[in-house]
Amino acid sequence: MSDATQKLLAAGPKLAERYTLAELNIARICAAADVTTAQFKSAFGSVLAYVDALQLRFMNELRDRIVKVTAGSMPGLLRVKLASEAYLSGCLEQRVLRGWLIEARAQPLISAGLRKQNQIYSVLVSAELGDSGWTHPQAAARLFLAMINEASVVEHRAGQPVTSVRETLWDFLDHGASPLPPDS
């Protein structure tokens, strides 16, 4: 990755503090990163491609955080909880940039990348839930990921962890594999 590209990506969080996504333009990006328009166009070509690269970088950083937090954990629900906590905390730590990325989801380029990421996480969570005794682990994984995404939006708006939301996530995990009582 070129020095200019690194500078441009590093400028993203600072830009998010100063401008809305709608106010973002090549001139502002270049000024914040101290690079030329030609360098920007060579690296990204468009503001949308730049935001897509920021989304990818954000998701890669979250993935690295999750891997670090779960390293050495045994497969199962505890590992899913640790990964989920790492994800939610990472989203809050990058709250301002995350606001841009939430808004950008309406763009097909951004939403395609998110769908791909969710498919990967769905496979991983499904395996964990299957090992934990869930009857329908693939369906449960998709629902859990939707819950995690919604929890991240709720916490984004609150600007802090929301205990009731997180406890509800853990209740879902803890009780989903429980057999139903005989008279249900």
N, CA and C atoms as an extended XYZ file, in Angstrom:
552
Properties=species:S:1:pos:R:3:atomname:S:1:resname:S:1:resid:I:1 pbc="F F F"
N         0.847       -1.167        0.000 N   MET     1
C         0.000        0.000        0.000 CA  MET     1
C         0.899        1.239        0.000 C   MET     1
N         0.613        2.157       -0.882 N   SER     2
C         1.454        3.352       -1.017 CA  SER     2
C         1.301        4.260        0.198 C   SER     2
N         2.277        5.127        0.359 N   ASP     3
C         2.257        6.103        1.447 CA  ASP     3
C         1.023        7.000        1.324 C   ASP     3
N         0.706        7.423        0.095 N   ALA     4
C        -0.469        8.281       -0.120 CA  ALA     4
C        -1.750        7.557        0.280 C   ALA     4
N        -1.867        6.292       -0.078 N   THR     5
C        -3.060        5.516        0.272 CA  THR     5
C        -3.178        5.395        1.788 C   THR     5
N        -2.076        5.133        2.460 N   GLN     6
C        -2.096        5.043        3.922 CA  GLN     6
C        -2.529        6.368        4.549 C   GLN     6
N        -2.006        7.457        4.028 N   LYS     7
C        -2.367        8.777        4.544 CA  LYS     7
C        -3.853        9.062        4.311 C   LYS     7
N        -4.341        8.690        3.152 N   LEU     8
C        -5.754        8.916        2.836 CA  LEU     8
C        -6.663        8.121        3.772 C   LEU     8
N        -6.337        6.860        3.989 N   LEU     9
C        -7.153        6.038        4.879 CA  LEU     9
C        -7.054        6.517        6.324 C   LEU     9
N        -5.864        6.932        6.736 N   ALA    10
C        -5.681        7.438        8.096 CA  ALA    10
C        -6.478        8.714        8.330 C   ALA    10
N        -6.730        9.478        7.286 N   ALA    11
C        -7.483       10.731        7.412 CA  ALA    11
C        -8.971       10.499        7.619 C   ALA    11
N        -9.474        9.312        7.297 N   GLY    12
C       -10.908        9.037        7.377 CA  GLY    12
C       -11.550        9.371        8.711 C   GLY    12
N       -11.037        8.845        9.826 N   PRO    13
C       -11.664        9.162       11.117 CA  PRO    13
C       -11.651       10.657       11.443 C   PRO    13
N       -10.585       11.351       11.094 N   LYS    14
C       -10.517       12.799       11.342 CA  LYS    14
C       -11.564       13.533       10.499 C   LYS    14
N       -11.711       13.108        9.258 N   LEU    15
C       -12.715       13.715        8.386 CA  LEU    15
C       -14.122       13.478        8.928 C   LEU    15
N       -14.359       12.283        9.448 N   ALA    16
C       -15.683       11.945        9.985 CA  ALA    16
C       -16.044       12.824       11.175 C   ALA    16
N       -15.038       13.296       11.901 N   GLU    17
C       -15.293       14.200       13.030 CA  GLU    17
C       -15.709       15.596       12.558 C   GLU    17
N       -15.294       15.972       11.362 N   ARG    18
C       -15.527       17.341       10.880 CA  ARG    18
C       -16.688       17.467        9.896 C   ARG    18
N       -16.951       16.414        9.130 N   TYR    19
C       -17.916       16.504        8.033 CA  TYR    19
C       -18.907       15.359        8.069 C   TYR    19
N       -20.104       15.633        7.559 N   THR    20
C       -21.044       14.545        7.340 CA  THR    20
C       -20.596       13.801        6.084 C   THR    20
N       -21.142       12.644        5.873 N   LEU    21
C       -20.802       11.887        4.668 CA  LEU    21
C       -21.189       12.676        3.413 C   LEU    21
N       -22.307       13.378        3.467 N   ALA    22
C       -22.757       14.172        2.314 CA  ALA    22
C       -21.808       15.326        2.007 C   ALA    22
N       -21.091       15.807        3.005 N   GLU    23
C       -20.150       16.920        2.810 CA  GLU    23
C       -18.773       16.458        2.333 C   GLU    23
N       -18.566       15.163        2.321 N   LEU    24
C       -17.257       14.618        1.946 CA  LEU    24
C       -17.022       14.816        0.449 C   LEU    24
N       -15.846       15.318        0.107 N   ASN    25
C       -15.478       15.450       -1.298 CA  ASN    25
C       -13.973       15.244       -1.443 C   ASN    25
N       -13.532       15.115       -2.672 N   ILE    26
C       -12.119       14.814       -2.938 CA  ILE    26
C       -11.209       15.902       -2.392 C   ILE    26
N       -11.594       17.138       -2.542 N   ALA    27
C       -10.743       18.242       -2.065 CA  ALA    27
C       -10.545       18.159       -0.555 C   ALA    27
N       -11.599       17.898        0.196 N   ARG    28
C       -11.485       17.790        1.662 CA  ARG    28
C       -10.645       16.584        2.065 C   ARG    28
N       -10.849       15.483        1.372 N   ILE    29
C       -10.073       14.276        1.679 CA  ILE    29
C        -8.589       14.544        1.432 C   ILE    29
N        -8.273       15.114        0.291 N   CYS    30
C        -6.875       15.384       -0.072 CA  CYS    30
C        -6.229       16.369        0.890 C   CYS    30
N        -6.966       17.405        1.281 N   ALA    31
C        -6.432       18.393        2.217 CA  ALA    31
C        -6.132       17.746        3.573 C   ALA    31
N        -7.040       16.915        4.050 N   ALA    32
C        -6.845       16.263        5.352 CA  ALA    32
C        -5.673       15.288        5.336 C   ALA    32
N        -5.455       14.640        4.199 N   ALA    33
C        -4.388       13.645        4.084 CA  ALA    33
C        -3.080       14.243        3.571 C   ALA    33
N        -3.135       15.491        3.134 N   ASP    34
C        -1.973       16.170        2.559 CA  ASP    34
C        -1.419       15.389        1.355 C   ASP    34
N        -2.336       15.077        0.437 N   VAL    35
C        -1.963       14.417       -0.819 CA  VAL    35
C        -2.624       15.174       -1.975 C   VAL    35
N        -2.182       14.900       -3.156 N   THR    36
C        -2.736       15.571       -4.333 CA  THR    36
C        -3.995       14.850       -4.819 C   THR    36
N        -4.766       15.576       -5.610 N   THR    37
C        -5.951       14.986       -6.233 CA  THR    37
C        -5.558       13.813       -7.120 C   THR    37
N        -4.441       13.948       -7.813 N   ALA    38
C        -3.974       12.864       -8.680 CA  ALA    38
C        -3.660       11.615       -7.853 C   ALA    38
N        -3.069       11.790       -6.683 N   GLN    39
C        -2.772       10.642       -5.823 CA  GLN    39
C        -4.066        9.990       -5.342 C   GLN    39
N        -5.046       10.831       -4.990 N   PHE    40
C        -6.335       10.286       -4.563 CA  PHE    40
C        -6.980        9.480       -5.686 C   PHE    40
N        -7.030       10.079       -6.866 N   LYS    41
C        -7.681        9.411       -7.995 CA  LYS    41
C        -6.954        8.124       -8.377 C   LYS    41
N        -5.652        8.111       -8.232 N   SER    42
C        -4.877        6.908       -8.520 CA  SER    42
C        -5.187        5.801       -7.511 C   SER    42
N        -5.376        6.198       -6.260 N   ALA    43
C        -5.625        5.215       -5.194 CA  ALA    43
C        -7.073        4.737       -5.165 C   ALA    43
N        -8.028        5.652       -5.381 N   PHE    44
C        -9.439        5.310       -5.188 CA  PHE    44
C       -10.343        5.647       -6.369 C   PHE    44
N       -10.099        6.731       -7.025 N   GLY    45
C       -10.921        7.110       -8.169 CA  GLY    45
C       -12.168        7.887       -7.833 C   GLY    45
N       -12.815        7.568       -6.723 N   SER    46
C       -14.052        8.258       -6.357 CA  SER    46
C       -14.207        8.284       -4.841 C   SER    46
N       -15.069        9.165       -4.377 N   VAL    47
C       -15.350        9.247       -2.943 CA  VAL    47
C       -15.987        7.939       -2.468 C   VAL    47
N       -16.881        7.380       -3.271 N   LEU    48
C       -17.539        6.128       -2.884 CA  LEU    48
C       -16.517        4.995       -2.739 C   LEU    48
N       -15.581        4.900       -3.664 N   ALA    49
C       -14.542        3.873       -3.557 CA  ALA    49
C       -13.681        4.107       -2.318 C   ALA    49
N       -13.448        5.361       -1.974 N   TYR    50
C       -12.703        5.705       -0.761 CA  TYR    50
C       -13.458        5.226        0.474 C   TYR    50
N       -14.758        5.506        0.544 N   VAL    51
C       -15.567        5.078        1.684 CA  VAL    51
C       -15.607        3.544        1.751 C   VAL    51
N       -15.668        2.887        0.608 N   ASP    52
C       -15.625        1.425        0.578 CA  ASP    52
C       -14.305        0.921        1.170 C   ASP    52
N       -13.205        1.577        0.831 N   ALA    53
C       -11.900        1.191        1.386 CA  ALA    53
C       -11.860        1.435        2.895 C   ALA    53
N       -12.481        2.522        3.347 N   LEU    54
C       -12.565        2.771        4.791 CA  LEU    54
C       -13.378        1.680        5.481 C   LEU    54
N       -14.480        1.267        4.832 N   GLN    55
C       -15.310        0.186        5.379 CA  GLN    55
C       -14.496       -1.108        5.489 C   GLN    55
N       -13.764       -1.437        4.440 N   LEU    56
C       -12.943       -2.650        4.450 CA  LEU    56
C       -11.888       -2.578        5.550 C   LEU    56
N       -11.245       -1.436        5.675 N   ARG    57
C       -10.226       -1.260        6.719 CA  ARG    57
C       -10.854       -1.399        8.105 C   ARG    57
N       -12.011       -0.778        8.291 N   PHE    58
C       -12.731       -0.859        9.557 CA  PHE    58
C       -13.059       -2.318        9.899 C   PHE    58
N       -13.589       -3.050        8.918 N   MET    59
C       -13.947       -4.452        9.148 CA  MET    59
C       -12.716       -5.313        9.397 C   MET    59
N       -11.623       -5.044        8.707 N   ASN    60
C       -10.383       -5.790        8.940 CA  ASN    60
C        -9.849       -5.542       10.343 C   ASN    60
N        -9.937       -4.301       10.801 N   GLU    61
C        -9.497       -3.993       12.161 CA  GLU    61
C       -10.373       -4.696       13.189 C   GLU    61
N       -11.695       -4.730       12.937 N   LEU    62
C       -12.589       -5.462       13.833 CA  LEU    62
C       -12.263       -6.950       13.838 C   LEU    62
N       -12.037       -7.510       12.656 N   ARG    63
C       -11.687       -8.929       12.564 CA  ARG    63
C       -10.416       -9.223       13.352 C   ARG    63
N        -9.388       -8.382       13.183 N   ASP    64
C        -8.134       -8.585       13.910 CA  ASP    64
C        -8.352       -8.513       15.418 C   ASP    64
N        -9.199       -7.599       15.834 N   ARG    65
C        -9.522       -7.455       17.258 CA  ARG    65
C       -10.222       -8.712       17.772 C   ARG    65
N       -11.177       -9.209       16.985 N   ILE    66
C       -11.918      -10.415       17.374 CA  ILE    66
C       -10.978      -11.617       17.464 C   ILE    66
N       -10.111      -11.769       16.496 N   VAL    67
C        -9.159      -12.880       16.500 CA  VAL    67
C        -8.264      -12.809       17.735 C   VAL    67
N        -7.802      -11.622       18.054 N   LYS    68
C        -6.920      -11.449       19.218 CA  LYS    68
C        -7.652      -11.801       20.517 C   LYS    68
N        -8.891      -11.315       20.644 N   VAL    69
C        -9.661      -11.547       21.862 CA  VAL    69
C       -10.027      -13.021       22.029 C   VAL    69
N       -10.300      -13.699       20.934 N   THR    70
C       -10.757      -15.095       21.022 CA  THR    70
C        -9.626      -16.117       20.913 C   THR    70
N        -8.412      -15.652       20.673 N   ALA    71
C        -7.279      -16.585       20.538 CA  ALA    71
C        -7.169      -17.442       21.802 C   ALA    71
N        -7.110      -18.732       21.606 N   GLY    72
C        -6.976      -19.658       22.722 CA  GLY    72
C        -8.287      -20.064       23.363 C   GLY    72
N        -9.391      -19.448       22.964 N   SER    73
C       -10.696      -19.814       23.521 CA  SER    73
C       -11.172      -21.119       22.898 C   SER    73
N       -11.821      -21.917       23.684 N   MET    74
C       -12.401      -23.155       23.181 CA  MET    74
C       -13.623      -22.817       22.332 C   MET    74
N       -13.905      -23.627       21.307 N   PRO    75
C       -15.116      -23.404       20.512 CA  PRO    75
C       -16.354      -23.416       21.406 C   PRO    75
N       -17.317      -22.577       21.059 N   GLY    76
C       -18.561      -22.562       21.814 CA  GLY    76
C       -19.082      -21.166       22.066 C   GLY    76
N       -20.060      -21.107       22.954 N   LEU    77
C       -20.774      -19.862       23.184 CA  LEU    77
C       -19.907      -18.780       23.813 C   LEU    77
N       -18.979      -19.156       24.675 N   LEU    78
C       -18.108      -18.145       25.272 CA  LEU    78
C       -17.306      -17.436       24.188 C   LEU    78
N       -16.818      -18.177       23.230 N   ARG    79
C       -16.054      -17.568       22.145 CA  ARG    79
C       -16.941      -16.635       21.308 C   ARG    79
N       -18.192      -17.011       21.074 N   VAL    80
C       -19.120      -16.144       20.344 CA  VAL    80
C       -19.371      -14.864       21.143 C   VAL    80
N       -19.530      -15.002       22.453 N   LYS    81
C       -19.748      -13.826       23.303 CA  LYS    81
C       -18.519      -12.915       23.293 C   LYS    81
N       -17.340      -13.492       23.423 N   LEU    82
C       -16.113      -12.688       23.399 CA  LEU    82
C       -15.971      -11.949       22.075 C   LEU    82
N       -16.239      -12.644       20.978 N   ALA    83
C       -16.157      -12.028       19.656 CA  ALA    83
C       -17.186      -10.909       19.520 C   ALA    83
N       -18.383      -11.149       20.021 N   SER    84
C       -19.445      -10.151       19.931 CA  SER    84
C       -19.108       -8.912       20.754 C   SER    84
N       -18.585       -9.113       21.947 N   GLU    85
C       -18.164       -7.986       22.792 CA  GLU    85
C       -17.071       -7.186       22.087 C   GLU    85
N       -16.115       -7.880       21.485 N   ALA    86
C       -15.023       -7.204       20.781 CA  ALA    86
C       -15.572       -6.388       19.617 C   ALA    86
N       -16.512       -6.958       18.893 N   TYR    87
C       -17.133       -6.254       17.769 CA  TYR    87
C       -17.863       -4.998       18.242 C   TYR    87
N       -18.716       -5.161       19.247 N   LEU    88
C       -19.493       -4.025       19.736 CA  LEU    88
C       -18.596       -2.930       20.312 C   LEU    88
N       -17.582       -3.323       21.062 N   SER    89
C       -16.657       -2.339       21.636 CA  SER    89
C       -15.872       -1.623       20.543 C   SER    89
N       -15.443       -2.355       19.528 N   GLY    90
C       -14.721       -1.747       18.411 CA  GLY    90
C       -15.578       -0.754       17.655 C   GLY    90
N       -16.852       -1.088       17.476 N   CYS    91
C       -17.773       -0.162       16.804 CA  CYS    91
C       -17.924        1.124       17.613 C   CYS    91
N       -18.021        0.990       18.927 N   LEU    92
C       -18.157        2.184       19.767 CA  LEU    92
C       -16.886        3.026       19.764 C   LEU    92
N       -15.750        2.380       19.768 N   GLU    93
C       -14.484        3.121       19.767 CA  GLU    93
C       -14.308        3.933       18.490 C   GLU    93
N       -14.857        3.455       17.398 N   GLN    94
C       -14.776        4.166       16.119 CA  GLN    94
C       -16.147        4.749       15.766 C   GLN    94
N       -16.847        5.244       16.765 N   ARG    95
C       -18.240        5.660       16.622 CA  ARG    95
C       -18.456        6.694       15.518 C   ARG    95
N       -17.601        7.690       15.444 N   VAL    96
C       -17.807        8.754       14.461 CA  VAL    96
C       -17.663        8.202       13.043 C   VAL    96
N       -16.586        7.460       12.806 N   LEU    97
C       -16.400        6.841       11.492 CA  LEU    97
C       -17.528        5.851       11.222 C   LEU    97
N       -17.913        5.117       12.219 N   ARG    98
C       -18.998        4.141       12.073 CA  ARG    98
C       -20.282        4.820       11.610 C   ARG    98
N       -20.520        6.045       12.072 N   GLY    99
C       -21.693        6.785       11.632 CA  GLY    99
C       -21.710        6.968       10.124 C   GLY    99
N       -20.559        7.306        9.568 N   TRP   100
C       -20.443        7.408        8.105 CA  TRP   100
C       -20.775        6.072        7.459 C   TRP   100
N       -20.193        5.008        8.019 N   LEU   101
C       -20.325        3.692        7.403 CA  LEU   101
C       -21.757        3.171        7.488 C   LEU   101
N       -22.442        3.500        8.573 N   ILE   102
C       -23.854        3.126        8.681 CA  ILE   102
C       -24.651        3.848        7.596 C   ILE   102
N       -24.383        5.132        7.440 N   GLU   103
C       -25.070        5.919        6.418 CA  GLU   103
C       -24.751        5.405        5.008 C   GLU   103
N       -23.522        4.998        4.795 N   ALA   104
C       -23.075        4.554        3.464 CA  ALA   104
C       -23.665        3.207        3.058 C   ALA   104
N       -24.257        2.476        3.990 N   ARG   105
C       -24.826        1.163        3.671 CA  ARG   105
C       -25.874        1.217        2.578 C   ARG   105
N       -26.439        2.378        2.361 N   ALA   106
C       -27.447        2.519        1.309 CA  ALA   106
C       -26.832        2.392       -0.084 C   ALA   106
N       -25.524        2.536       -0.182 N   GLN   107
C       -24.826        2.439       -1.464 CA  GLN   107
C       -24.577        0.964       -1.803 C   GLN   107
N       -24.921        0.529       -3.004 N   PRO   108
C       -24.741       -0.883       -3.371 CA  PRO   108
C       -23.304       -1.397       -3.181 C   PRO   108
N       -22.311       -0.582       -3.489 N   LEU   109
C       -20.919       -1.019       -3.322 CA  LEU   109
C       -20.621       -1.346       -1.863 C   LEU   109
N       -21.081       -0.511       -0.967 N   ILE   110
C       -20.839       -0.711        0.464 CA  ILE   110
C       -21.652       -1.899        0.970 C   ILE   110
N       -22.914       -1.962        0.608 N   SER   111
C       -23.759       -3.054        1.101 CA  SER   111
C       -23.291       -4.407        0.583 C   SER   111
N       -22.720       -4.455       -0.611 N   ALA   112
C       -22.196       -5.731       -1.141 CA  ALA   112
C       -21.044       -6.233       -0.279 C   ALA   112
N       -20.167       -5.343        0.124 N   GLY   113
C       -19.055       -5.726        0.999 CA  GLY   113
C       -19.532       -6.198        2.352 C   GLY   113
N       -20.544       -5.544        2.881 N   LEU   114
C       -21.096       -5.950        4.172 CA  LEU   114
C       -21.779       -7.312        4.088 C   LEU   114
N       -22.513       -7.546        2.994 N   ARG   115
C       -23.151       -8.858        2.825 CA  ARG   115
C       -22.108       -9.969        2.802 C   ARG   115
N       -21.025       -9.739        2.085 N   LYS   116
C       -19.954      -10.739        2.013 CA  LYS   116
C       -19.366      -10.999        3.405 C   LYS   116
N       -19.113       -9.924        4.144 N   GLN   117
C       -18.568      -10.063        5.498 CA  GLN   117
C       -19.543      -10.829        6.387 C   GLN   117
N       -20.832      -10.499        6.301 N   ASN   118
C       -21.830      -11.190        7.114 CA  ASN   118
C       -21.930      -12.668        6.754 C   ASN   118
N       -21.765      -13.005        5.482 N   GLN   119
C       -21.787      -14.418        5.085 CA  GLN   119
C       -20.633      -15.185        5.735 C   GLN   119
N       -19.471      -14.563        5.759 N   ILE   120
C       -18.303      -15.203        6.380 CA  ILE   120
C       -18.555      -15.401        7.870 C   ILE   120
N       -19.013      -14.344        8.542 N   TYR   121
C       -19.276      -14.465        9.982 CA  TYR   121
C       -20.400      -15.446       10.260 C   TYR   121
N       -21.381      -15.530        9.376 N   SER   122
C       -22.486      -16.462        9.560 CA  SER   122
C       -21.990      -17.908        9.571 C   SER   122
N       -21.068      -18.215        8.678 N   VAL   123
C       -20.505      -19.572        8.639 CA  VAL   123
C       -19.768      -19.873        9.947 C   VAL   123
N       -18.990      -18.911       10.409 N   LEU   124
C       -18.211      -19.118       11.638 CA  LEU   124
C       -19.119      -19.270       12.857 C   LEU   124
N       -20.090      -18.369       12.984 N   VAL   125
C       -20.998      -18.434       14.138 CA  VAL   125
C       -21.851      -19.693       14.066 C   VAL   125
N       -22.268      -20.066       12.880 N   SER   126
C       -23.057      -21.287       12.706 CA  SER   126
C       -22.300      -22.517       13.217 C   SER   126
N       -21.021      -22.596       12.912 N   ALA   127
C       -20.206      -23.722       13.388 CA  ALA   127
C       -20.145      -23.728       14.915 C   ALA   127
N       -19.969      -22.553       15.505 N   GLU   128
C       -19.919      -22.453       16.969 CA  GLU   128
C       -21.250      -22.877       17.584 C   GLU   128
N       -22.353      -22.421       17.003 N   LEU   129
C       -23.664      -22.771       17.543 CA  LEU   129
C       -23.966      -24.251       17.340 C   LEU   129
N       -23.575      -24.788       16.196 N   GLY   130
C       -23.770      -26.219       15.957 CA  GLY   130
C       -23.029      -27.062       16.978 C   GLY   130
N       -21.796      -26.660       17.294 N   ASP   131
C       -21.011      -27.364       18.310 CA  ASP   131
C       -21.615      -27.226       19.706 C   ASP   131
N       -22.457      -26.194       19.879 N   SER   132
C       -23.073      -25.946       21.191 CA  SER   132
C       -24.459      -26.564       21.316 C   SER   132
N       -24.881      -27.324       20.291 N   GLY   133
C       -26.131      -28.063       20.386 CA  GLY   133
C       -27.357      -27.397       19.793 C   GLY   133
N       -27.176      -26.328       19.031 N   TRP   134
C       -28.325      -25.683       18.418 CA  TRP   134
C       -28.913      -26.596       17.345 C   TRP   134
N       -30.240      -26.667       17.293 N   THR   135
C       -30.932      -27.503       16.318 CA  THR   135
C       -30.787      -26.966       14.905 C   THR   135
N       -30.878      -25.661       14.746 N   HIS   136
C       -30.787      -25.012       13.430 CA  HIS   136
C       -29.696      -23.939       13.484 C   HIS   136
N       -28.432      -24.341       13.502 N   PRO   137
C       -27.355      -23.369       13.710 CA  PRO   137
C       -27.209      -22.315       12.610 C   PRO   137
N       -27.487      -22.686       11.357 N   GLN   138
C       -27.352      -21.696       10.285 CA  GLN   138
C       -28.383      -20.579       10.443 C   GLN   138
N       -29.617      -20.950       10.713 N   ALA   139
C       -30.673      -19.947       10.904 CA  ALA   139
C       -30.381      -19.107       12.145 C   ALA   139
N       -29.966      -19.756       13.211 N   ALA   140
C       -29.663      -19.028       14.451 CA  ALA   140
C       -28.501      -18.058       14.251 C   ALA   140
N       -27.507      -18.467       13.489 N   ALA   141
C       -26.360      -17.593       13.236 CA  ALA   141
C       -26.796      -16.344       12.475 C   ALA   141
N       -27.630      -16.521       11.463 N   ARG   142
C       -28.116      -15.364       10.698 CA  ARG   142
C       -28.910      -14.418       11.595 C   ARG   142
N       -29.759      -14.979       12.430 N   LEU   143
C       -30.539      -14.143       13.346 CA  LEU   143
C       -29.644      -13.450       14.360 C   LEU   143
N       -28.669      -14.179       14.889 N   PHE   144
C       -27.762      -13.576       15.873 CA  PHE   144
C       -26.966      -12.436       15.246 C   PHE   144
N       -26.489      -12.617       14.032 N   LEU   145
C       -25.736      -11.549       13.375 CA  LEU   145
C       -26.619      -10.321       13.122 C   LEU   145
N       -27.875      -10.552       12.783 N   ALA   146
C       -28.793       -9.419       12.627 CA  ALA   146
C       -28.980       -8.707       13.968 C   ALA   146
N       -29.055       -9.489       15.032 N   MET   147
C       -29.187       -8.905       16.367 CA  MET   147
C       -27.938       -8.100       16.741 C   MET   147
N       -26.775       -8.635       16.438 N   ILE   148
C       -25.514       -7.936       16.742 CA  ILE   148
C       -25.441       -6.628       15.955 C   ILE   148
N       -25.805       -6.680       14.684 N   ASN   149
C       -25.789       -5.461       13.876 CA  ASN   149
C       -26.751       -4.424       14.436 C   ASN   149
N       -27.933       -4.849       14.823 N   GLU   150
C       -28.903       -3.925       15.412 CA  GLU   150
C       -28.385       -3.398       16.754 C   GLU   150
N       -27.778       -4.259       17.546 N   ALA   151
C       -27.210       -3.818       18.825 CA  ALA   151
C       -26.144       -2.755       18.604 C   ALA   151
N       -25.332       -2.921       17.573 N   SER   152
C       -24.285       -1.930       17.302 CA  SER   152
C       -24.895       -0.584       16.913 C   SER   152
N       -26.025       -0.599       16.218 N   VAL   153
C       -26.697        0.654       15.856 CA  VAL   153
C       -27.312        1.301       17.095 C   VAL   153
N       -27.938        0.502       17.949 N   VAL   154
C       -28.526        1.027       19.197 CA  VAL   154
C       -27.430        1.664       20.051 C   VAL   154
N       -26.308        0.970       20.194 N   GLU   155
C       -25.217        1.505       21.001 CA  GLU   155
C       -24.572        2.713       20.327 C   GLU   155
N       -24.541        2.711       19.008 N   HIS   156
C       -24.014        3.863       18.283 CA  HIS   156
C       -24.833        5.105       18.634 C   HIS   156
N       -26.134        4.967       18.591 N   ARG   157
C       -27.022        6.106       18.897 CA  ARG   157
C       -26.893        6.534       20.355 C   ARG   157
N       -26.719        5.556       21.247 N   ALA   158
C       -26.589        5.863       22.672 CA  ALA   158
C       -25.194        6.408       23.004 C   ALA   158
N       -24.206        6.047       22.193 N   GLY   159
C       -22.839        6.487       22.445 CA  GLY   159
C       -22.142        5.720       23.553 C   GLY   159
N       -22.719        4.595       23.916 N   GLN   160
C       -22.154        3.776       24.994 CA  GLN   160
C       -22.777        2.381       24.956 C   GLN   160
N       -22.153        1.428       25.665 N   PRO   161
C       -22.772        0.105       25.729 CA  PRO   161
C       -24.164        0.199       26.359 C   PRO   161
N       -25.079       -0.606       25.845 N   VAL   162
C       -26.439       -0.662       26.388 CA  VAL   162
C       -26.598       -2.042       27.017 C   VAL   162
N       -26.533       -2.058       28.336 N   THR   163
C       -26.514       -3.313       29.091 CA  THR   163
C       -27.697       -4.210       28.759 C   THR   163
N       -28.897       -3.660       28.691 N   SER   164
C       -30.078       -4.492       28.440 CA  SER   164
C       -29.998       -5.168       27.076 C   SER   164
N       -29.442       -4.477       26.092 N   VAL   165
C       -29.311       -5.054       24.757 CA  VAL   165
C       -28.301       -6.190       24.778 C   VAL   165
N       -27.148       -5.950       25.404 N   ARG   166
C       -26.125       -7.002       25.462 CA  ARG   166
C       -26.609       -8.211       26.253 C   ARG   166
N       -27.284       -7.977       27.356 N   GLU   167
C       -27.803       -9.106       28.142 CA  GLU   167
C       -28.810       -9.919       27.344 C   GLU   167
N       -29.599       -9.252       26.519 N   THR   168
C       -30.562       -9.957       25.676 CA  THR   168
C       -29.843      -10.819       24.640 C   THR   168
N       -28.746      -10.303       24.087 N   LEU   169
C       -27.941      -11.106       23.157 CA  LEU   169
C       -27.441      -12.379       23.845 C   LEU   169
N       -26.928      -12.216       25.056 N   TRP   170
C       -26.375      -13.380       25.769 CA  TRP   170
C       -27.487      -14.351       26.145 C   TRP   170
N       -28.669      -13.821       26.508 N   ASP   171
C       -29.803      -14.710       26.798 CA  ASP   171
C       -30.158      -15.543       25.566 C   ASP   171
N       -30.169      -14.903       24.400 N   PHE   172
C       -30.447      -15.629       23.159 CA  PHE   172
C       -29.453      -16.775       22.990 C   PHE   172
N       -28.176      -16.479       23.187 N   LEU   173
C       -27.155      -17.526       23.027 CA  LEU   173
C       -27.303      -18.613       24.086 C   LEU   173
N       -27.509      -18.204       25.325 N   ASP   174
C       -27.551      -19.169       26.427 CA  ASP   174
C       -28.756      -20.100       26.382 C   ASP   174
N       -29.854      -19.625       25.829 N   HIS   175
C       -31.078      -20.422       25.887 CA  HIS   175
C       -31.502      -21.018       24.553 C   HIS   175
N       -30.837      -20.666       23.491 N   GLY   176
C       -31.228      -21.141       22.173 CA  GLY   176
C       -31.029      -22.626       21.957 C   GLY   176
N       -30.068      -23.204       22.611 N   ALA   177
C       -29.804      -24.623       22.411 CA  ALA   177
C       -30.528      -25.479       23.440 C   ALA   177
N       -31.240      -24.814       24.357 N   SER   178
C       -31.945      -25.556       25.405 CA  SER   178
C       -33.116      -26.322       24.814 C   SER   178
N       -33.269      -27.568       25.198 N   PRO   179
C       -34.432      -28.319       24.695 CA  PRO   179
C       -35.721      -27.708       25.239 C   PRO   179
N       -36.767      -27.759       24.436 N   LEU   180
C       -38.068      -27.254       24.875 CA  LEU   180
C       -38.660      -28.197       25.914 C   LEU   180
N       -39.399      -27.634       26.874 N   PRO   181
C       -40.067      -28.507       27.846 CA  PRO   181
C       -41.040      -29.440       27.136 C   PRO   181
N       -41.278      -30.628       27.679 N   PRO   182
C       -42.127      -31.619       27.003 CA  PRO   182
C       -43.536      -31.120       26.668 C   PRO   182
N       -44.121      -30.241       27.463 N   ASP   183
C       -45.484      -29.820       27.192 CA  ASP   183
C       -45.564      -28.566       26.321 C   ASP   183
N       -44.500      -28.173       25.603 N   SER   184
C       -44.612      -26.996       24.741 CA  SER   184
C       -45.001      -27.353       23.348 C   SER   184
